[in-house]
Amino acid sequence: MTDKADPESKPVEAPSPPPPPATGINLSTVDVALRVVLFAATLVSVVVMSTAKQTELASVPGVPGARVSLAAKFNHSPAFIYFVAALCVVGLYSIITTLASISVILKPNHRTIFSFFFVLGDVVMLGLTASATGTAGGVAYIGLKGNSHVGWVKVCNVYDTFCKHIGSAVAISLFAAVVLIALILLSVFSFHTKIRK
């Protein structure tokens, strides 16, 4: 009697284990998301600052009982004009670098050189954002507290809505500066990992 293999029976193969789940974070996607957040923050900050306007009746110094209508606008202060101009530049930069970051996702072999330029650009934009925020914040603080040593009176007790707009714009620009710091760290990390490979 000859032993023949049953044609119906096939060797049983052990099931292959499922591939491990991807745990790595796609740095390019995070970069794009942060740049979109940066654009949103700069846009909101510029809009809030640009709409800072309030008209109130103010007393005339030296004339008791006399009151005149005075308007407070953001463009009455060079510091606030600089703030708007600087954040417009940062917002434009965020649009350009978002598009560049999307191109890195489509062509990953250019990631190293883009990471290098992103670091340089982000550092410059962080300096611009910080200087604009500090300038506007300094003027806003004088408006809020005044300065008795030089005779500058506070105005936020009169122009409260105007000051709220200014304070909100400065706070949002501080958030934009934090986003830029995160982008710098992300670009440095991406650049570092590419060099080590």
mmCIF file of N, CA, C and O in Angstrom, residues 107-170:
data_model
loop_
_atom_site.group_PDB
_atom_site.id
_atom_site.type_symbol
_atom_site.label_atom_id
_atom_site.label_comp_id
_atom_site.label_asym_id
_atom_site.label_seq_id
_atom_site.Cartn_x
_atom_site.Cartn_y
_atom_site.Cartn_z
ATOM 1 N N LYS A 107 6.863 65.890 -1.342
ATOM 2 C CA LYS A 107 8.219 65.498 -1.770
ATOM 3 C C LYS A 107 9.133 65.451 -0.553
ATOM 4 O O LYS A 107 9.851 66.417 -0.261
ATOM 5 N N PRO A 108 9.124 64.340 0.203
ATOM 6 C CA PRO A 108 9.870 64.279 1.468
ATOM 7 C C PRO A 108 11.387 64.366 1.320
ATOM 8 O O PRO A 108 12.080 64.640 2.293
ATOM 9 N N ASN A 109 11.915 64.142 0.127
ATOM 10 C CA ASN A 109 13.365 64.195 -0.027
ATOM 11 C C ASN A 109 13.918 65.611 0.107
ATOM 12 O O ASN A 109 15.131 65.800 0.218
ATOM 13 N N HIS A 110 13.049 66.615 0.127
ATOM 14 C CA HIS A 110 13.497 68.002 0.317
ATOM 15 C C HIS A 110 13.345 68.470 1.762
ATOM 16 O O HIS A 110 13.521 69.642 2.051
ATOM 17 N N ARG A 111 13.015 67.552 2.667
ATOM 18 C CA ARG A 111 12.708 67.941 4.051
ATOM 19 C C ARG A 111 13.902 68.593 4.745
ATOM 20 O O ARG A 111 13.743 69.561 5.486
ATOM 21 N N THR A 112 15.108 68.092 4.529
ATOM 22 C CA THR A 112 16.277 68.611 5.250
ATOM 23 C C THR A 112 16.535 70.076 4.935
ATOM 24 O O THR A 112 16.701 70.893 5.840
ATOM 25 N N ILE A 113 16.535 70.418 3.665
ATOM 26 C CA ILE A 113 16.835 71.803 3.293
ATOM 27 C C ILE A 113 15.703 72.736 3.728
ATOM 28 O O ILE A 113 15.952 73.853 4.191
ATOM 29 N N PHE A 114 14.462 72.265 3.627
ATOM 30 C CA PHE A 114 13.343 73.086 4.082
ATOM 31 C C PHE A 114 13.391 73.294 5.592
ATOM 32 O O PHE A 114 13.087 74.375 6.088
ATOM 33 N N SER A 115 13.768 72.248 6.330
ATOM 34 C CA SER A 115 13.859 72.378 7.788
ATOM 35 C C SER A 115 14.876 73.447 8.169
ATOM 36 O O SER A 115 14.664 74.216 9.108
ATOM 37 N N PHE A 116 15.987 73.490 7.438
ATOM 38 C CA PHE A 116 17.017 74.494 7.716
ATOM 39 C C PHE A 116 16.476 75.910 7.498
ATOM 40 O O PHE A 116 16.640 76.794 8.342
ATOM 41 N N PHE A 117 15.788 76.116 6.368
ATOM 42 C CA PHE A 117 15.247 77.442 6.078
ATOM 43 C C PHE A 117 14.090 77.792 7.012
ATOM 44 O O PHE A 117 13.899 78.958 7.372
ATOM 45 N N PHE A 118 13.315 76.776 7.403
ATOM 46 C CA PHE A 118 12.237 77.022 8.359
ATOM 47 C C PHE A 118 12.781 77.517 9.689
ATOM 48 O O PHE A 118 12.220 78.412 10.309
ATOM 49 N N VAL A 119 13.889 76.924 10.143
ATOM 50 C CA VAL A 119 14.489 77.355 11.415
ATOM 51 C C VAL A 119 14.904 78.820 11.324
ATOM 52 O O VAL A 119 14.597 79.623 12.209
ATOM 53 N N LEU A 120 15.594 79.176 10.249
ATOM 54 C CA LEU A 120 16.050 80.564 10.093
ATOM 55 C C LEU A 120 14.867 81.530 10.023
ATOM 56 O O LEU A 120 14.838 82.556 10.721
ATOM 57 N N GLY A 121 13.891 81.220 9.194
ATOM 58 C CA GLY A 121 12.738 82.095 9.051
ATOM 59 C C GLY A 121 11.913 82.206 10.320
ATOM 60 O O GLY A 121 11.468 83.300 10.698
ATOM 61 N N ASP A 122 11.732 81.077 11.001
ATOM 62 C CA ASP A 122 10.933 81.092 12.231
ATOM 63 C C ASP A 122 11.606 81.913 13.327
ATOM 64 O O ASP A 122 10.924 82.597 14.090
ATOM 65 N N VAL A 123 12.931 81.861 13.388
ATOM 66 C CA VAL A 123 13.645 82.659 14.396
ATOM 67 C C VAL A 123 13.473 84.154 14.111
ATOM 68 O O VAL A 123 13.225 84.950 15.023
ATOM 69 N N VAL A 124 13.576 84.539 12.840
ATOM 70 C CA VAL A 124 13.393 85.950 12.477
ATOM 71 C C VAL A 124 11.969 86.398 12.797
ATOM 72 O O VAL A 124 11.739 87.476 13.364
ATOM 73 N N MET A 125 10.983 85.552 12.463
ATOM 74 C CA MET A 125 9.582 85.904 12.731
ATOM 75 C C MET A 125 9.279 85.932 14.231
ATOM 76 O O MET A 125 8.474 86.742 14.684
ATOM 77 N N LEU A 126 9.950 85.072 14.996
ATOM 78 C CA LEU A 126 9.781 85.122 16.450
ATOM 79 C C LEU A 126 10.306 86.444 16.999
ATOM 80 O O LEU A 126 9.669 87.073 17.853
ATOM 81 N N GLY A 127 11.458 86.886 16.505
ATOM 82 C CA GLY A 127 11.992 88.182 16.934
ATOM 83 C C GLY A 127 11.063 89.328 16.574
ATOM 84 O O GLY A 127 10.835 90.242 17.384
ATOM 85 N N LEU A 128 10.490 89.272 15.377
ATOM 86 C CA LEU A 128 9.565 90.321 14.941
ATOM 87 C C LEU A 128 8.296 90.315 15.797
ATOM 88 O O LEU A 128 7.823 91.370 16.239
ATOM 89 N N THR A 129 7.760 89.131 16.049
ATOM 90 C CA THR A 129 6.544 89.027 16.869
ATOM 91 C C THR A 129 6.804 89.489 18.292
ATOM 92 O O THR A 129 5.990 90.213 18.889
ATOM 93 N N ALA A 130 7.943 89.075 18.851
ATOM 94 C CA ALA A 130 8.265 89.467 20.226
ATOM 95 C C ALA A 130 8.460 90.968 20.343
ATOM 96 O O ALA A 130 8.000 91.594 21.315
ATOM 97 N N SER A 131 9.134 91.576 19.369
ATOM 98 C CA SER A 131 9.355 93.022 19.446
ATOM 99 C C SER A 131 8.038 93.785 19.305
ATOM 100 O O SER A 131 7.791 94.762 20.021
ATOM 101 N N ALA A 132 7.169 93.338 18.402
ATOM 102 C CA ALA A 132 5.883 94.014 18.222
ATOM 103 C C ALA A 132 5.000 93.845 19.457
ATOM 104 O O ALA A 132 4.337 94.796 19.898
ATOM 105 N N THR A 133 5.024 92.643 20.028
ATOM 106 C CA THR A 133 4.218 92.394 21.223
ATOM 107 C C THR A 133 4.722 93.212 22.401
ATOM 108 O O THR A 133 3.931 93.795 23.156
ATOM 109 N N GLY A 134 6.035 93.276 22.563
ATOM 110 C CA GLY A 134 6.612 94.074 23.645
ATOM 111 C C GLY A 134 6.331 95.556 23.492
ATOM 112 O O GLY A 134 6.007 96.244 24.471
ATOM 113 N N THR A 135 6.424 96.042 22.273
ATOM 114 C CA THR A 135 6.161 97.458 22.017
ATOM 115 C C THR A 135 4.706 97.812 22.318
ATOM 116 O O THR A 135 4.419 98.779 23.050
ATOM 117 N N ALA A 136 3.785 97.017 21.768
ATOM 118 C CA ALA A 136 2.366 97.290 22.005
ATOM 119 C C ALA A 136 1.999 97.058 23.468
ATOM 120 O O ALA A 136 1.213 97.813 24.046
ATOM 121 N N GLY A 137 2.586 96.031 24.070
ATOM 122 C CA GLY A 137 2.307 95.754 25.473
ATOM 123 C C GLY A 137 2.782 96.857 26.397
ATOM 124 O O GLY A 137 2.121 97.188 27.391
ATOM 125 N N GLY A 138 3.917 97.460 26.079
ATOM 126 C CA GLY A 138 4.434 98.561 26.896
ATOM 127 C C GLY A 138 3.517 99.771 26.863
ATOM 128 O O GLY A 138 3.220 100.384 27.897
ATOM 129 N N VAL A 139 3.053 100.114 25.669
ATOM 130 C CA VAL A 139 2.136 101.252 25.545
ATOM 131 C C VAL A 139 0.797 100.933 26.208
ATOM 132 O O VAL A 139 0.197 101.781 26.879
ATOM 133 N N ALA A 140 0.341 99.685 26.046
ATOM 134 C CA ALA A 140 -0.924 99.283 26.671
ATOM 135 C C ALA A 140 -0.831 99.336 28.196
ATOM 136 O O ALA A 140 -1.789 99.733 28.869
ATOM 137 N N TYR A 141 0.315 98.961 28.725
ATOM 138 C CA TYR A 141 0.483 98.992 30.181
ATOM 139 C C TYR A 141 0.436 100.424 30.712
ATOM 140 O O TYR A 141 -0.146 100.686 31.764
ATOM 141 N N ILE A 142 1.043 101.351 29.972
ATOM 142 C CA ILE A 142 0.974 102.762 30.380
ATOM 143 C C ILE A 142 -0.471 103.251 30.323
ATOM 144 O O ILE A 142 -0.928 103.990 31.193
ATOM 145 N N GLY A 143 -1.211 102.833 29.310
ATOM 146 C CA GLY A 143 -2.618 103.205 29.233
ATOM 147 C C GLY A 143 -3.431 102.627 30.372
ATOM 148 O O GLY A 143 -4.393 103.233 30.840
ATOM 149 N N LEU A 144 -3.025 101.445 30.835
ATOM 150 C CA LEU A 144 -3.756 100.791 31.916
ATOM 151 C C LEU A 144 -3.401 101.373 33.281
ATOM 152 O O LEU A 144 -4.283 101.658 34.092
ATOM 153 N N LYS A 145 -2.107 101.590 33.534
ATOM 154 C CA LYS A 145 -1.655 102.016 34.865
ATOM 155 C C LYS A 145 -1.211 103.468 34.930
ATOM 156 O O LYS A 145 -1.163 104.055 36.006
ATOM 157 N N GLY A 146 -0.834 104.045 33.778
ATOM 158 C CA GLY A 146 -0.270 105.387 33.803
ATOM 159 C C GLY A 146 1.148 105.361 34.351
ATOM 160 O O GLY A 146 1.707 104.311 34.637
ATOM 161 N N ASN A 147 1.729 106.557 34.480
ATOM 162 C CA ASN A 147 3.066 106.681 35.071
ATOM 163 C C ASN A 147 3.120 108.017 35.799
ATOM 164 O O ASN A 147 3.263 109.076 35.184
ATOM 165 N N SER A 148 3.001 107.942 37.109
ATOM 166 C CA SER A 148 2.933 109.174 37.904
ATOM 167 C C SER A 148 4.249 109.933 37.905
ATOM 168 O O SER A 148 4.272 111.152 38.096
ATOM 169 N N HIS A 149 5.365 109.257 37.666
ATOM 170 C CA HIS A 149 6.674 109.918 37.694
ATOM 171 C C HIS A 149 6.843 110.920 36.555
ATOM 172 O O HIS A 149 7.534 111.933 36.709
ATOM 173 N N VAL A 150 6.264 110.620 35.416
ATOM 174 C CA VAL A 150 6.389 111.539 34.279
ATOM 175 C C VAL A 150 5.069 112.227 33.953
ATOM 176 O O VAL A 150 4.966 112.958 32.970
ATOM 177 N N GLY A 151 4.037 111.986 34.756
ATOM 178 C CA GLY A 151 2.772 112.677 34.570
ATOM 179 C C GLY A 151 1.876 112.087 33.503
ATOM 180 O O GLY A 151 0.966 112.772 33.017
ATOM 181 N N TRP A 152 2.091 110.820 33.122
ATOM 182 C CA TRP A 152 1.212 110.176 32.154
ATOM 183 C C TRP A 152 0.031 109.564 32.892
ATOM 184 O O TRP A 152 0.202 108.725 33.772
ATOM 185 N N VAL A 153 -1.150 109.986 32.534
ATOM 186 C CA VAL A 153 -2.338 109.482 33.221
ATOM 187 C C VAL A 153 -2.835 108.218 32.517
ATOM 188 O O VAL A 153 -2.630 108.033 31.313
ATOM 189 N N LYS A 154 -3.483 107.366 33.290
ATOM 190 C CA LYS A 154 -4.063 106.162 32.689
ATOM 191 C C LYS A 154 -5.320 106.544 31.925
ATOM 192 O O LYS A 154 -6.030 107.493 32.282
ATOM 193 N N VAL A 155 -5.592 105.807 30.843
ATOM 194 C CA VAL A 155 -6.749 106.108 30.007
ATOM 195 C C VAL A 155 -7.726 104.936 29.923
ATOM 196 O O VAL A 155 -8.831 105.103 29.411
ATOM 197 N N CYS A 156 -7.326 103.783 30.431
ATOM 198 C CA CYS A 156 -8.196 102.609 30.304
ATOM 199 C C CYS A 156 -9.432 102.694 31.189
ATOM 200 O O CYS A 156 -10.377 101.939 30.981
ATOM 201 N N ASN A 157 -9.416 103.599 32.164
ATOM 202 C CA ASN A 157 -10.631 103.797 32.956
ATOM 203 C C ASN A 157 -11.691 104.551 32.149
ATOM 204 O O ASN A 157 -12.870 104.475 32.450
ATOM 205 N N VAL A 158 -11.258 105.255 31.103
ATOM 206 C CA VAL A 158 -12.191 105.978 30.227
ATOM 207 C C VAL A 158 -12.470 105.152 28.967
ATOM 208 O O VAL A 158 -13.621 104.935 28.594
ATOM 209 N N TYR A 159 -11.405 104.678 28.318
ATOM 210 C CA TYR A 159 -11.515 103.920 27.067
ATOM 211 C C TYR A 159 -11.400 102.421 27.375
ATOM 212 O O TYR A 159 -10.446 101.764 26.957
ATOM 213 N N ASP A 160 -12.380 101.882 28.071
ATOM 214 C CA ASP A 160 -12.284 100.495 28.519
ATOM 215 C C ASP A 160 -12.386 99.498 27.367
ATOM 216 O O ASP A 160 -11.612 98.538 27.294
ATOM 217 N N THR A 161 -13.291 99.704 26.436
ATOM 218 C CA THR A 161 -13.434 98.787 25.294
ATOM 219 C C THR A 161 -12.189 98.819 24.419
ATOM 220 O O THR A 161 -11.710 97.768 23.961
ATOM 221 N N PHE A 162 -11.683 100.001 24.189
ATOM 222 C CA PHE A 162 -10.450 100.156 23.411
ATOM 223 C C PHE A 162 -9.311 99.378 24.056
ATOM 224 O O PHE A 162 -8.587 98.634 23.385
ATOM 225 N N CYS A 163 -9.164 99.513 25.356
ATOM 226 C CA CYS A 163 -8.079 98.825 26.058
ATOM 227 C C CYS A 163 -8.264 97.317 26.062
ATOM 228 O O CYS A 163 -7.283 96.565 26.021
ATOM 229 N N LYS A 164 -9.521 96.857 26.107
ATOM 230 C CA LYS A 164 -9.765 95.413 26.044
ATOM 231 C C LYS A 164 -9.334 94.847 24.692
ATOM 232 O O LYS A 164 -8.776 93.754 24.616
ATOM 233 N N HIS A 165 -9.600 95.605 23.635
ATOM 234 C CA HIS A 165 -9.153 95.181 22.304
ATOM 235 C C HIS A 165 -7.631 95.097 22.259
ATOM 236 O O HIS A 165 -7.077 94.116 21.737
ATOM 237 N N ILE A 166 -6.966 96.118 22.769
ATOM 238 C CA ILE A 166 -5.503 96.139 22.749
ATOM 239 C C ILE A 166 -4.945 94.970 23.553
ATOM 240 O O ILE A 166 -4.048 94.255 23.103
ATOM 241 N N GLY A 167 -5.482 94.766 24.753
ATOM 242 C CA GLY A 167 -5.003 93.670 25.591
ATOM 243 C C GLY A 167 -5.229 92.313 24.961
ATOM 244 O O GLY A 167 -4.355 91.424 25.025
ATOM 245 N N SER A 168 -6.384 92.128 24.325
ATOM 246 C CA SER A 168 -6.667 90.851 23.659
ATOM 247 C C SER A 168 -5.719 90.616 22.493
ATOM 248 O O SER A 168 -5.213 89.500 22.300
ATOM 249 N N ALA A 169 -5.459 91.654 21.711
ATOM 250 C CA ALA A 169 -4.541 91.516 20.571
ATOM 251 C C ALA A 169 -3.141 91.163 21.038
ATOM 252 O O ALA A 169 -2.467 90.311 20.436
ATOM 253 N N VAL A 170 -2.691 91.791 22.117
ATOM 254 C CA VAL A 170 -1.353 91.491 22.656
ATOM 255 C C VAL A 170 -1.298 90.059 23.188
ATOM 256 O O VAL A 170 -0.320 89.333 22.959
#
